[in-house]
Amino acid sequence: MSAQPWWETELEDLRADVREASGRRIAVVTLDLPERRNSMSTAMTASWVRLMGLLRTDEALAAVVVTGAAPAFSGGGDLSWIVKDPDAPVSELRTRMLAFYRSWLSIRDLEVPTIAAVNGAAIGAGCAIALACDIRYAAADATIGVPFTSLGLHPGMATTWSLPNIAGHAVARDLLLTGRLVSGTEAVGLGLVSQALPTDEVLPEAIAAAERIAAAAPVATRLTLQALRDGGHATFDDALQWEALAQAVTLATEDLHEGIAAAAAKRRPTFHGR
């Protein structure tokens, strides 16, 4: 008996919906705890880990879109346990935080593009999840920020790496040290998001981007994604060496010939990932 598909799997504080595009699948993942601004509950975290594991095995998956149940994207981690256990030793807290980070950042293990549809407030760890995605769209009036230090916390969820990588060191120092919050509109100028839109247009635009990805050649897309992740190549020559090999791989695919034939015939190509 085949395993239950990810879009039929029961999840708590999380929803996963499937969309078909160009013969492939798009996952639309919704953080679903609106009464708590979609904070990352224990149940949501467990559901997220389970879902990411299932998504990794879906060979027809083209892209993943992450959003929040209105009106927020995510208010961040649920830190109520800190208040309940103020005397926990540093070693125990470190172990707990690492497990939490790795659970949520498992989205970075997916080999398909991931898109954050920031429909509302994305604060702290909630912002970190958006930063962990490959592409971000935001509501123009969304509130985005990493005010860890204003709570007495050191930044977490790899934000001291992801913010400089995405927006540069000057922006990272500004947001991480001052804790100030920015709107989706300002976030575009800072390089944090690609586009700011009216709230009701954010998810449709993210899904439209996912559909464009689904229509592209799967092998070429995955290789391009690997080239761009983790800050890209260390040197100019590393980029040349990678591209010479990766482009050669795509030149040997059936999809390349389909793409050329489709362009010549002025029709949409049909790619099969081989």
mmCIF file of C-alpha atoms in Angstrom:
data_model
loop_
_atom_site.group_PDB
_atom_site.id
_atom_site.type_symbol
_atom_site.label_atom_id
_atom_site.label_comp_id
_atom_site.label_asym_id
_atom_site.label_seq_id
_atom_site.Cartn_x
_atom_site.Cartn_y
_atom_site.Cartn_z
ATOM 1 C CA MET A 1 0.000 0.000 0.000
ATOM 2 C CA SER A 2 1.357 3.391 -0.939
ATOM 3 C CA ALA A 3 1.984 6.021 1.729
ATOM 4 C CA GLN A 4 -0.604 8.722 2.256
ATOM 5 C CA PRO A 5 0.234 11.789 0.109
ATOM 6 C CA TRP A 6 1.433 14.869 1.961
ATOM 7 C CA TRP A 7 -1.650 16.911 1.036
ATOM 8 C CA GLU A 8 -3.885 14.334 2.758
ATOM 9 C CA THR A 9 -1.734 14.031 5.873
ATOM 10 C CA GLU A 10 -3.319 15.241 9.113
ATOM 11 C CA LEU A 11 -1.420 18.206 10.532
ATOM 12 C CA GLU A 12 -1.932 20.300 13.659
ATOM 13 C CA ASP A 13 -1.674 24.115 13.615
ATOM 14 C CA LEU A 14 -0.553 23.795 9.988
ATOM 15 C CA ARG A 15 -2.252 23.320 6.611
ATOM 16 C CA ALA A 16 -0.798 21.942 3.395
ATOM 17 C CA ASP A 17 -2.738 22.364 0.164
ATOM 18 C CA VAL A 18 -1.741 21.069 -3.256
ATOM 19 C CA ARG A 19 -2.001 22.870 -6.592
ATOM 20 C CA GLU A 20 -1.319 21.398 -10.010
ATOM 21 C CA ALA A 21 0.769 23.401 -12.478
ATOM 22 C CA SER A 22 2.398 22.248 -15.732
ATOM 23 C CA GLY A 23 1.966 18.623 -14.699
ATOM 24 C CA ARG A 24 3.745 19.176 -11.388
ATOM 25 C CA ARG A 25 2.724 19.977 -7.824
ATOM 26 C CA ILE A 26 2.980 23.149 -5.761
ATOM 27 C CA ALA A 27 2.645 22.961 -1.979
ATOM 28 C CA VAL A 28 0.906 25.893 -0.300
ATOM 29 C CA VAL A 29 1.778 25.657 3.393
ATOM 30 C CA THR A 30 -0.162 27.813 5.870
ATOM 31 C CA LEU A 31 0.948 28.436 9.442
ATOM 32 C CA ASP A 32 -2.457 28.010 11.043
ATOM 33 C CA LEU A 33 -2.730 29.301 14.599
ATOM 34 C CA PRO A 34 -4.282 32.731 13.981
ATOM 35 C CA GLU A 35 -5.452 33.312 17.551
ATOM 36 C CA ARG A 36 -1.766 33.333 18.563
ATOM 37 C CA ARG A 37 -0.505 35.152 15.448
ATOM 38 C CA ASN A 38 0.689 31.800 14.072
ATOM 39 C CA SER A 39 3.376 31.490 16.719
ATOM 40 C CA MET A 40 5.410 28.317 16.390
ATOM 41 C CA SER A 41 3.686 25.984 18.828
ATOM 42 C CA THR A 42 5.039 22.565 19.735
ATOM 43 C CA ALA A 43 2.304 20.964 17.628
ATOM 44 C CA MET A 44 3.012 23.248 14.668
ATOM 45 C CA THR A 45 6.716 22.486 14.886
ATOM 46 C CA ALA A 46 6.102 18.734 14.860
ATOM 47 C CA SER A 47 3.712 19.096 11.921
ATOM 48 C CA TRP A 48 6.253 21.222 10.040
ATOM 49 C CA VAL A 49 9.005 18.619 10.481
ATOM 50 C CA ARG A 50 6.690 15.855 9.328
ATOM 51 C CA LEU A 51 5.550 17.823 6.290
ATOM 52 C CA MET A 52 9.077 18.801 5.219
ATOM 53 C CA GLY A 53 10.072 15.136 5.340
ATOM 54 C CA LEU A 54 7.157 14.213 3.087
ATOM 55 C CA LEU A 55 7.818 17.060 0.665
ATOM 56 C CA ARG A 56 11.432 15.940 0.236
ATOM 57 C CA THR A 57 10.222 12.631 -1.191
ATOM 58 C CA ASP A 58 7.747 14.096 -3.712
ATOM 59 C CA GLU A 59 9.471 13.852 -7.088
ATOM 60 C CA ALA A 60 6.670 15.821 -8.741
ATOM 61 C CA LEU A 61 7.070 18.786 -6.397
ATOM 62 C CA ALA A 62 8.007 21.998 -8.207
ATOM 63 C CA ALA A 63 7.880 24.671 -5.498
ATOM 64 C CA VAL A 64 6.666 25.443 -1.993
ATOM 65 C CA VAL A 65 4.792 28.574 -0.908
ATOM 66 C CA VAL A 66 4.650 29.423 2.807
ATOM 67 C CA THR A 67 2.119 31.862 4.263
ATOM 68 C CA GLY A 68 0.177 32.492 7.461
ATOM 69 C CA ALA A 69 -3.475 32.369 8.424
ATOM 70 C CA ALA A 70 -4.697 35.983 8.394
ATOM 71 C CA PRO A 71 -3.922 38.479 9.699
ATOM 72 C CA ALA A 72 -0.307 37.478 10.520
ATOM 73 C CA PHE A 73 2.476 35.566 8.817
ATOM 74 C CA SER A 74 4.050 34.520 12.122
ATOM 75 C CA GLY A 75 4.693 36.254 15.408
ATOM 76 C CA GLY A 76 7.667 33.946 15.975
ATOM 77 C CA GLY A 77 8.561 31.278 18.483
ATOM 78 C CA ASP A 78 6.452 30.439 21.513
ATOM 79 C CA LEU A 79 8.750 31.390 24.386
ATOM 80 C CA SER A 80 6.265 30.747 27.201
ATOM 81 C CA TRP A 81 8.346 27.760 28.272
ATOM 82 C CA ILE A 82 11.198 30.107 29.239
ATOM 83 C CA VAL A 83 9.008 31.806 31.825
ATOM 84 C CA LYS A 84 7.864 28.431 33.143
ATOM 85 C CA ASP A 85 11.430 27.134 33.511
ATOM 86 C CA PRO A 86 13.653 30.128 34.348
ATOM 87 C CA ASP A 87 16.343 28.059 36.054
ATOM 88 C CA ALA A 88 17.061 25.689 33.158
ATOM 89 C CA PRO A 89 20.834 25.265 32.590
ATOM 90 C CA VAL A 90 22.478 26.778 29.522
ATOM 91 C CA SER A 91 23.375 23.335 28.122
ATOM 92 C CA GLU A 92 19.736 22.265 28.196
ATOM 93 C CA LEU A 93 18.547 25.518 26.635
ATOM 94 C CA ARG A 94 21.178 25.243 23.885
ATOM 95 C CA THR A 95 20.055 21.711 23.033
ATOM 96 C CA ARG A 96 16.434 22.815 22.943
ATOM 97 C CA MET A 97 17.151 25.836 20.747
ATOM 98 C CA LEU A 98 19.253 23.862 18.272
ATOM 99 C CA ALA A 99 16.463 21.329 17.875
ATOM 100 C CA PHE A 100 13.954 24.141 17.322
ATOM 101 C CA TYR A 101 16.191 25.886 14.757
ATOM 102 C CA ARG A 102 16.887 22.701 12.827
ATOM 103 C CA SER A 103 13.223 21.715 12.831
ATOM 104 C CA TRP A 104 12.089 24.942 11.188
ATOM 105 C CA LEU A 105 15.111 25.497 8.971
ATOM 106 C CA SER A 106 14.575 22.026 7.482
ATOM 107 C CA ILE A 107 12.769 23.899 4.710
ATOM 108 C CA ARG A 108 16.267 24.699 3.410
ATOM 109 C CA ASP A 109 16.794 20.975 2.762
ATOM 110 C CA LEU A 110 14.156 20.970 0.030
ATOM 111 C CA GLU A 111 15.643 20.824 -3.468
ATOM 112 C CA VAL A 112 12.921 22.993 -4.984
ATOM 113 C CA PRO A 113 12.463 26.770 -4.752
ATOM 114 C CA THR A 114 10.606 28.025 -1.692
ATOM 115 C CA ILE A 115 8.583 31.248 -1.601
ATOM 116 C CA ALA A 116 7.401 33.197 1.444
ATOM 117 C CA ALA A 117 4.085 35.031 1.056
ATOM 118 C CA VAL A 118 4.382 37.424 3.992
ATOM 119 C CA ASN A 119 0.741 38.428 4.352
ATOM 120 C CA GLY A 120 1.153 40.148 7.720
ATOM 121 C CA ALA A 121 3.453 40.500 10.719
ATOM 122 C CA ALA A 122 6.650 38.423 10.472
ATOM 123 C CA ILE A 123 8.516 38.899 13.719
ATOM 124 C CA GLY A 124 11.604 37.208 15.168
ATOM 125 C CA ALA A 125 11.615 33.541 14.262
ATOM 126 C CA GLY A 126 8.667 34.239 11.963
ATOM 127 C CA CYS A 127 10.851 36.619 9.990
ATOM 128 C CA ALA A 128 13.608 33.990 10.043
ATOM 129 C CA ILE A 129 11.333 31.508 8.254
ATOM 130 C CA ALA A 130 10.677 34.052 5.526
ATOM 131 C CA LEU A 131 14.426 34.650 5.256
ATOM 132 C CA ALA A 132 14.986 30.888 4.955
ATOM 133 C CA CYS A 133 12.896 30.849 1.785
ATOM 134 C CA ASP A 134 14.465 31.531 -1.608
ATOM 135 C CA ILE A 135 12.015 34.285 -2.629
ATOM 136 C CA ARG A 136 9.848 36.627 -0.552
ATOM 137 C CA TYR A 137 6.752 38.720 -1.364
ATOM 138 C CA ALA A 138 5.178 40.882 1.337
ATOM 139 C CA ALA A 139 2.080 42.893 2.058
ATOM 140 C CA ALA A 140 2.936 46.579 1.769
ATOM 141 C CA ASP A 141 1.714 47.173 5.322
ATOM 142 C CA ALA A 142 3.202 43.991 6.817
ATOM 143 C CA THR A 143 5.382 44.461 9.906
ATOM 144 C CA ILE A 144 8.736 42.738 9.541
ATOM 145 C CA GLY A 145 11.581 42.602 12.016
ATOM 146 C CA VAL A 146 13.945 40.735 14.318
ATOM 147 C CA PRO A 147 13.619 42.492 17.701
ATOM 148 C CA PHE A 148 15.406 39.789 19.673
ATOM 149 C CA THR A 149 17.651 42.093 21.706
ATOM 150 C CA SER A 150 14.712 44.233 22.834
ATOM 151 C CA LEU A 151 13.446 41.090 24.596
ATOM 152 C CA GLY A 152 16.855 40.374 26.088
ATOM 153 C CA LEU A 153 17.544 37.592 23.587
ATOM 154 C CA HIS A 154 20.465 37.034 21.273
ATOM 155 C CA PRO A 155 19.188 36.647 17.677
ATOM 156 C CA GLY A 156 18.372 33.077 16.692
ATOM 157 C CA MET A 157 17.201 30.906 13.799
ATOM 158 C CA ALA A 158 20.392 31.768 11.849
ATOM 159 C CA THR A 159 19.362 35.415 11.412
ATOM 160 C CA THR A 160 22.932 36.604 12.005
ATOM 161 C CA TRP A 161 23.776 34.638 8.847
ATOM 162 C CA SER A 162 20.648 35.013 6.716
ATOM 163 C CA LEU A 163 20.116 38.759 7.129
ATOM 164 C CA PRO A 164 23.657 39.746 6.004
ATOM 165 C CA ASN A 165 23.470 37.177 3.204
ATOM 166 C CA ILE A 166 20.174 38.541 1.877
ATOM 167 C CA ALA A 167 20.287 42.263 2.604
ATOM 168 C CA GLY A 168 23.938 43.009 3.394
ATOM 169 C CA HIS A 169 25.811 43.718 6.607
ATOM 170 C CA ALA A 170 24.645 47.317 6.995
ATOM 171 C CA VAL A 171 20.968 46.353 6.961
ATOM 172 C CA ALA A 172 21.624 43.356 9.226
ATOM 173 C CA ARG A 173 23.382 45.530 11.809
ATOM 174 C CA ASP A 174 20.567 48.070 11.667
ATOM 175 C CA LEU A 175 17.720 45.613 12.160
ATOM 176 C CA LEU A 176 19.421 43.217 14.571
ATOM 177 C CA LEU A 177 20.976 45.865 16.833
ATOM 178 C CA THR A 178 18.133 48.376 16.941
ATOM 179 C CA GLY A 179 15.293 45.867 16.745
ATOM 180 C CA ARG A 180 13.297 48.290 14.648
ATOM 181 C CA LEU A 181 10.425 46.992 12.574
ATOM 182 C CA VAL A 182 9.942 47.801 8.890
ATOM 183 C CA SER A 183 6.967 47.690 6.565
ATOM 184 C CA GLY A 184 6.768 45.493 3.501
ATOM 185 C CA THR A 185 7.262 48.601 1.383
ATOM 186 C CA GLU A 186 10.490 49.540 3.170
ATOM 187 C CA ALA A 187 11.609 45.910 3.077
ATOM 188 C CA VAL A 188 11.713 46.081 -0.735
ATOM 189 C CA GLY A 189 14.168 48.979 -0.600
ATOM 190 C CA LEU A 190 16.309 47.105 1.921
ATOM 191 C CA GLY A 191 16.468 44.037 -0.306
ATOM 192 C CA LEU A 192 14.573 41.838 2.148
ATOM 193 C CA VAL A 193 11.649 41.099 -0.195
ATOM 194 C CA SER A 194 11.188 41.177 -3.958
ATOM 195 C CA GLN A 195 7.889 43.018 -4.061
ATOM 196 C CA ALA A 196 5.365 44.722 -1.768
ATOM 197 C CA LEU A 197 1.695 44.297 -2.662
ATOM 198 C CA PRO A 198 -1.793 44.824 -1.260
ATOM 199 C CA THR A 199 -2.413 42.121 1.328
ATOM 200 C CA ASP A 200 -4.935 40.192 -0.757
ATOM 201 C CA GLU A 201 -2.511 40.018 -3.687
ATOM 202 C CA VAL A 202 0.489 38.580 -1.822
ATOM 203 C CA LEU A 203 -0.468 34.896 -1.875
ATOM 204 C CA PRO A 204 -1.733 34.959 -5.501
ATOM 205 C CA GLU A 205 1.542 36.581 -6.606
ATOM 206 C CA ALA A 206 3.577 33.974 -4.718
ATOM 207 C CA ILE A 207 1.541 31.163 -6.285
ATOM 208 C CA ALA A 208 1.941 32.739 -9.738
ATOM 209 C CA ALA A 209 5.712 32.737 -9.197
ATOM 210 C CA ALA A 210 5.542 29.081 -8.157
ATOM 211 C CA GLU A 211 3.598 28.312 -11.333
ATOM 212 C CA ARG A 212 6.303 29.986 -13.428
ATOM 213 C CA ILE A 213 8.862 27.812 -11.657
ATOM 214 C CA ALA A 214 6.747 24.714 -12.296
ATOM 215 C CA ALA A 215 6.723 25.542 -16.018
ATOM 216 C CA ALA A 216 10.531 25.670 -16.170
ATOM 217 C CA ALA A 217 12.876 22.718 -16.686
ATOM 218 C CA PRO A 218 13.231 20.811 -13.374
ATOM 219 C CA VAL A 219 16.891 19.799 -13.753
ATOM 220 C CA ALA A 220 18.000 23.288 -14.766
ATOM 221 C CA THR A 221 15.968 24.806 -11.915
ATOM 222 C CA ARG A 222 17.450 22.553 -9.252
ATOM 223 C CA LEU A 223 21.007 23.124 -10.422
ATOM 224 C CA THR A 224 20.431 26.888 -10.523
ATOM 225 C CA LEU A 225 18.997 26.781 -7.016
ATOM 226 C CA GLN A 226 22.061 24.961 -5.714
ATOM 227 C CA ALA A 227 24.286 27.550 -7.371
ATOM 228 C CA LEU A 228 22.492 30.414 -5.623
ATOM 229 C CA ARG A 229 21.902 29.070 -2.125
ATOM 230 C CA ASP A 230 24.165 29.724 0.867
ATOM 231 C CA GLY A 231 25.526 32.954 -0.509
ATOM 232 C CA GLY A 232 26.398 31.607 -3.924
ATOM 233 C CA HIS A 233 29.901 30.757 -5.072
ATOM 234 C CA ALA A 234 32.948 31.777 -3.058
ATOM 235 C CA THR A 235 34.875 33.072 -6.061
ATOM 236 C CA PHE A 236 34.409 34.057 -9.694
ATOM 237 C CA ASP A 237 36.314 30.975 -10.835
ATOM 238 C CA ASP A 238 34.171 28.716 -8.634
ATOM 239 C CA ALA A 239 31.141 30.083 -10.493
ATOM 240 C CA LEU A 240 32.732 29.360 -13.865
ATOM 241 C CA GLN A 241 33.685 25.820 -12.865
ATOM 242 C CA TRP A 242 30.203 25.077 -11.518
ATOM 243 C CA GLU A 243 28.435 26.549 -14.529
ATOM 244 C CA ALA A 244 30.650 24.675 -17.005
ATOM 245 C CA LEU A 245 29.658 21.403 -15.383
ATOM 246 C CA ALA A 246 26.019 22.223 -14.582
ATOM 247 C CA GLN A 247 25.333 23.656 -18.021
ATOM 248 C CA ALA A 248 26.909 20.577 -19.578
ATOM 249 C CA VAL A 249 24.536 18.419 -17.540
ATOM 250 C CA THR A 250 21.532 20.349 -18.854
ATOM 251 C CA LEU A 251 22.861 20.208 -22.411
ATOM 252 C CA ALA A 252 22.612 16.421 -22.127
ATOM 253 C CA THR A 253 18.930 16.457 -21.117
ATOM 254 C CA GLU A 254 15.854 15.839 -23.236
ATOM 255 C CA ASP A 255 14.375 18.973 -21.700
ATOM 256 C CA LEU A 256 16.987 21.157 -23.385
ATOM 257 C CA HIS A 257 15.977 19.842 -26.811
ATOM 258 C CA GLU A 258 12.304 20.316 -25.922
ATOM 259 C CA GLY A 259 13.006 23.901 -24.861
ATOM 260 C CA ILE A 260 14.788 24.689 -28.123
ATOM 261 C CA ALA A 261 12.058 23.041 -30.206
ATOM 262 C CA ALA A 262 9.337 24.911 -28.311
ATOM 263 C CA ALA A 263 11.106 28.235 -28.773
ATOM 264 C CA ALA A 264 11.447 27.598 -32.509
ATOM 265 C CA ALA A 265 7.764 26.644 -32.785
ATOM 266 C CA LYS A 266 6.715 29.570 -30.571
ATOM 267 C CA ARG A 267 4.848 27.269 -28.173
ATOM 268 C CA ARG A 268 5.108 26.527 -24.494
ATOM 269 C CA PRO A 269 7.582 23.747 -23.709
ATOM 270 C CA THR A 270 6.584 20.599 -21.846
ATOM 271 C CA PHE A 271 9.429 19.514 -19.596
ATOM 272 C CA HIS A 272 9.769 16.087 -17.967
ATOM 273 C CA GLY A 273 12.871 16.487 -15.805
ATOM 274 C CA ARG A 274 15.093 14.275 -17.884
#
